[in-house]
Amino acid sequence: MHKDQGKTGAVKGCFTKRHVYVMGCTTLLCFSVGYFWNTSNDIWLDTPTQVSNTMSNHILEDLLQIELPRRCDVLVMTPWFAPIVWEGTYNAEILNEQFRQRNVTVGLTVFAIKKYVIFLKKFLETAETYFMVGHRVNYYIFTDRPEEVPKVELKEGRNVVVLQVQNYPRWQEISMRRMEMINYFSQQQFINEVSYLVCVDVDMRFNDQVGVEILSNLFGTLHPGFYGAERQSFTYERRPASQAYVPRDEGDFYYAGGFFGGTVMEVYKLTKKCHEAIMVDKANGIEAIWQEESHLNKYFVYHKPTKILSPEYLWDDNLGRREILKKRRFLAVPKNHAAIRNK
Ligand code: UD2
């Protein structure tokens, strides 16, 4: 995202100065009201907010005559004032103390259906080293093969909970049905056991600290392939027939399907909406281009995350090493699609 690219031109071409002034003032007013509303709870913007979806970050900066904070040309705060978490943007010591005082338990949901059970061992072992160190954790493992869940030595306050679920013939359906299953167990079980849910892919390994700095009411992760890209290149669902459709002039970021979360209540709402949309698509004989990731992206267009994780939290070394990444915390494990999908 380069600050100088196509900035004012887009606005000047469409509106008179007076229009721009009125729109700017209105937007500023909305932001101020939203800001004070959110800060009045003493928790800085911890409730998903609705702000204009039709402006890119650069246009917004022009209208408001402000510059959103950046680190080395990447945003560290969204136009709706949600932090974007990079190494160096938070104080781990203070956050750890705050969450320890609250005695927070975090649920990590992961699906290992059919052959994907082979990823569990490395996933769990590395999570024990790096995930929410010093905090209480429940690993919720959804699988159709409970007997193949590996025994991994766990530290105090950490538990593995195996949830037996059905499988589906197509990998796409398995991926999408995660929304339904997380939703069901959120109301049946998670709400009574944990404060936050972190929902991730299993073909991954932790490679550095992933701690309480990620926690917020609703959070998503910038997709490693699109974190610096312009809106036009985001691979949102573009067919209006799908419930995941996002018009070309909407959307802020492209989020990864493999790492999102929030309070149990917010994850419950998100998964409910996405599952319902997936079912409507199914009835209409259409499947979104990137399955539930497309629905997740649509959801985040209209329910802004209260925190966003940088690609430090979901990286694939196939994309190479980048100067901007001070840490590669959660890494894709290479997989042979032909050998494990639909098996
Ligand atoms: C991307 C997304 C993924 C999902 C998918 C949809 C990332 C890192 N990943 O991953 O979240 O949105 O696109 O197209 O953003 N699974 C099983 N058994 C199966 C198939 C899938 O357990 O037979 C589970 C497993 O937890 C896996 C996840 O579903 O990690 C997603 O499937 P994938 O990893 O094969 O999809 P991929 O790599 O295209």
mmCIF file of N, CA and C and ligand atoms in Angstrom, residues 110-116 171 174-175 178 200-204 223 256-259 290-293 314 335 337 340-342, ligand 1:
data_model
loop_
_atom_site.group_PDB
_atom_site.id
_atom_site.type_symbol
_atom_site.label_atom_id
_atom_site.label_comp_id
_atom_site.label_asym_id
_atom_site.label_seq_id
_atom_site.Cartn_x
_atom_site.Cartn_y
_atom_site.Cartn_z
ATOM 1 N N VAL A 110 -9.079 -26.311 16.322
ATOM 2 C CA VAL A 110 -8.349 -26.794 15.155
ATOM 3 C C VAL A 110 -9.046 -28.058 14.639
ATOM 4 N N PHE A 111 -9.146 -28.159 13.318
ATOM 5 C CA PHE A 111 -9.811 -29.309 12.699
ATOM 6 C C PHE A 111 -8.784 -30.225 12.074
ATOM 7 N N ALA A 112 -8.898 -31.511 12.404
ATOM 8 C CA ALA A 112 -8.004 -32.514 11.812
ATOM 9 C C ALA A 112 -8.894 -33.657 11.343
ATOM 10 N N ILE A 113 -9.455 -33.461 10.167
ATOM 11 C CA ILE A 113 -10.415 -34.414 9.616
ATOM 12 C C ILE A 113 -9.699 -35.266 8.566
ATOM 13 N N LYS A 114 -10.008 -36.532 8.592
ATOM 14 C CA LYS A 114 -9.377 -37.491 7.674
ATOM 15 C C LYS A 114 -7.850 -37.380 7.782
ATOM 16 N N LYS A 115 -7.161 -37.353 6.655
ATOM 17 C CA LYS A 115 -5.688 -37.424 6.688
ATOM 18 C C LYS A 115 -5.008 -36.256 7.413
ATOM 19 N N TYR A 116 -5.751 -35.188 7.632
ATOM 20 C CA TYR A 116 -5.125 -34.008 8.248
ATOM 21 C C TYR A 116 -4.709 -34.253 9.709
ATOM 22 N N TRP A 171 -12.956 -31.817 0.312
ATOM 23 C CA TRP A 171 -12.174 -31.000 1.262
ATOM 24 C C TRP A 171 -12.763 -29.606 1.416
ATOM 25 N N ILE A 174 -15.392 -29.749 4.003
ATOM 26 C CA ILE A 174 -14.789 -29.890 5.339
ATOM 27 C C ILE A 174 -14.341 -28.516 5.836
ATOM 28 N N SER A 175 -13.667 -27.795 4.956
ATOM 29 C CA SER A 175 -13.173 -26.467 5.327
ATOM 30 C C SER A 175 -14.342 -25.544 5.692
ATOM 31 N N ARG A 178 -16.457 -25.984 9.047
ATOM 32 C CA ARG A 178 -15.864 -25.553 10.311
ATOM 33 C C ARG A 178 -16.699 -24.451 10.951
ATOM 34 N N VAL A 200 -7.895 -21.705 13.987
ATOM 35 C CA VAL A 200 -6.781 -21.768 13.031
ATOM 36 C C VAL A 200 -6.803 -23.042 12.189
ATOM 37 N N ASP A 201 -5.994 -23.039 11.126
ATOM 38 C CA ASP A 201 -5.767 -24.236 10.310
ATOM 39 C C ASP A 201 -4.825 -25.177 11.040
ATOM 40 N N VAL A 202 -4.846 -26.455 10.673
ATOM 41 C CA VAL A 202 -3.990 -27.435 11.355
ATOM 42 C C VAL A 202 -2.653 -27.662 10.644
ATOM 43 N N ASP A 203 -2.605 -27.381 9.340
ATOM 44 C CA ASP A 203 -1.357 -27.650 8.605
ATOM 45 C C ASP A 203 -0.383 -26.498 8.814
ATOM 46 N N MET A 204 -0.094 -26.254 10.091
ATOM 47 C CA MET A 204 0.680 -25.089 10.505
ATOM 48 C C MET A 204 1.566 -25.485 11.686
ATOM 49 N N HIS A 223 -4.016 -11.549 5.207
ATOM 50 C CA HIS A 223 -3.544 -12.676 4.405
ATOM 51 C C HIS A 223 -2.129 -12.383 3.915
ATOM 52 N N ALA A 256 -7.120 -13.764 6.012
ATOM 53 C CA ALA A 256 -6.902 -15.197 5.820
ATOM 54 C C ALA A 256 -7.965 -16.004 6.554
ATOM 55 N N GLY A 257 -8.392 -17.103 5.908
ATOM 56 C CA GLY A 257 -9.376 -17.970 6.562
ATOM 57 C C GLY A 257 -8.765 -18.763 7.704
ATOM 58 N N GLY A 258 -7.443 -18.833 7.737
ATOM 59 C CA GLY A 258 -6.770 -19.739 8.661
ATOM 60 C C GLY A 258 -6.396 -19.181 10.008
ATOM 61 N N PHE A 259 -6.885 -17.974 10.363
ATOM 62 C CA PHE A 259 -6.561 -17.421 11.688
ATOM 63 C C PHE A 259 -7.502 -16.263 12.000
ATOM 64 N N TRP A 290 -13.286 -18.845 -2.524
ATOM 65 C CA TRP A 290 -12.354 -19.375 -1.520
ATOM 66 C C TRP A 290 -13.121 -19.901 -0.299
ATOM 67 N N GLN A 291 -14.215 -20.588 -0.586
ATOM 68 C CA GLN A 291 -15.020 -21.237 0.437
ATOM 69 C C GLN A 291 -15.303 -20.291 1.615
ATOM 70 N N GLU A 292 -15.114 -20.793 2.845
ATOM 71 C CA GLU A 292 -15.525 -19.965 3.995
ATOM 72 C C GLU A 292 -14.637 -18.733 4.158
ATOM 73 N N GLU A 293 -13.430 -18.757 3.581
ATOM 74 C CA GLU A 293 -12.583 -17.554 3.643
ATOM 75 C C GLU A 293 -13.294 -16.375 2.964
ATOM 76 N N LEU A 314 0.622 -15.387 10.376
ATOM 77 C CA LEU A 314 0.257 -16.419 9.406
ATOM 78 C C LEU A 314 1.136 -16.212 8.186
ATOM 79 N N LYS A 335 2.402 -29.031 2.258
ATOM 80 C CA LYS A 335 1.598 -30.253 2.159
ATOM 81 C C LYS A 335 1.420 -30.660 0.699
ATOM 82 N N HIS A 337 -1.031 -31.736 -1.683
ATOM 83 C CA HIS A 337 -2.498 -31.733 -1.784
ATOM 84 C C HIS A 337 -3.040 -33.065 -2.269
ATOM 85 N N ILE A 340 -3.176 -35.767 0.543
ATOM 86 C CA ILE A 340 -3.977 -35.662 1.770
ATOM 87 C C ILE A 340 -5.407 -35.170 1.579
ATOM 88 N N ARG A 341 -5.675 -34.464 0.484
ATOM 89 C CA ARG A 341 -7.033 -33.952 0.321
ATOM 90 C C ARG A 341 -7.968 -35.062 -0.150
ATOM 91 N N ASN A 342 -9.175 -35.060 0.409
ATOM 92 C CA ASN A 342 -10.203 -36.047 0.072
ATOM 93 C C ASN A 342 -9.764 -37.477 0.385
HETATM 94 C C1 UD2 B 1 -6.936 -21.709 2.847
HETATM 95 C C2 UD2 B 1 -7.141 -21.126 4.235
HETATM 96 C C3 UD2 B 1 -8.168 -21.971 4.979
HETATM 97 C C4 UD2 B 1 -9.473 -22.040 4.208
HETATM 98 C C5 UD2 B 1 -9.229 -22.533 2.779
HETATM 99 C C6 UD2 B 1 -10.483 -22.413 1.952
HETATM 100 C C7 UD2 B 1 -5.206 -20.082 5.303
HETATM 101 C C8 UD2 B 1 -3.849 -20.344 5.870
HETATM 102 N N1 UD2 B 1 -5.891 -21.173 4.942
HETATM 103 O O1 UD2 B 1 -6.278 -22.956 3.098
HETATM 104 O O2 UD2 B 1 -8.411 -21.468 6.272
HETATM 105 O O3 UD2 B 1 -10.089 -20.780 4.215
HETATM 106 O O4 UD2 B 1 -8.170 -21.777 2.136
HETATM 107 O O5 UD2 B 1 -10.223 -22.665 0.618
HETATM 108 O O6 UD2 B 1 -5.647 -18.984 5.228
HETATM 109 N N2 UD2 B 1 -9.258 -29.739 6.805
HETATM 110 C C9 UD2 B 1 -9.253 -31.025 7.355
HETATM 111 N N3 UD2 B 1 -9.380 -32.109 6.526
HETATM 112 C C10 UD2 B 1 -9.506 -31.983 5.188
HETATM 113 C C11 UD2 B 1 -9.497 -30.702 4.619
HETATM 114 C C12 UD2 B 1 -9.371 -29.583 5.449
HETATM 115 O O7 UD2 B 1 -9.130 -31.174 8.560
HETATM 116 O O8 UD2 B 1 -9.617 -33.024 4.498
HETATM 117 C C13 UD2 B 1 -9.171 -28.564 7.699
HETATM 118 C C14 UD2 B 1 -7.750 -28.405 8.222
HETATM 119 O O9 UD2 B 1 -7.811 -27.838 9.508
HETATM 120 C C15 UD2 B 1 -7.145 -27.432 7.226
HETATM 121 C C16 UD2 B 1 -8.332 -26.526 6.937
HETATM 122 O O10 UD2 B 1 -9.477 -27.387 6.966
HETATM 123 O O11 UD2 B 1 -6.020 -26.767 7.766
HETATM 124 C C17 UD2 B 1 -8.291 -25.776 5.600
HETATM 125 O O12 UD2 B 1 -8.013 -26.654 4.542
HETATM 126 P P1 UD2 B 1 -6.667 -26.531 3.717
HETATM 127 O O13 UD2 B 1 -5.561 -26.208 4.675
HETATM 128 O O14 UD2 B 1 -6.478 -27.710 2.863
HETATM 129 O O15 UD2 B 1 -7.004 -25.272 2.812
HETATM 130 P P2 UD2 B 1 -5.988 -24.187 2.167
HETATM 131 O O16 UD2 B 1 -4.576 -24.600 2.370
HETATM 132 O O17 UD2 B 1 -6.439 -23.941 0.766
#
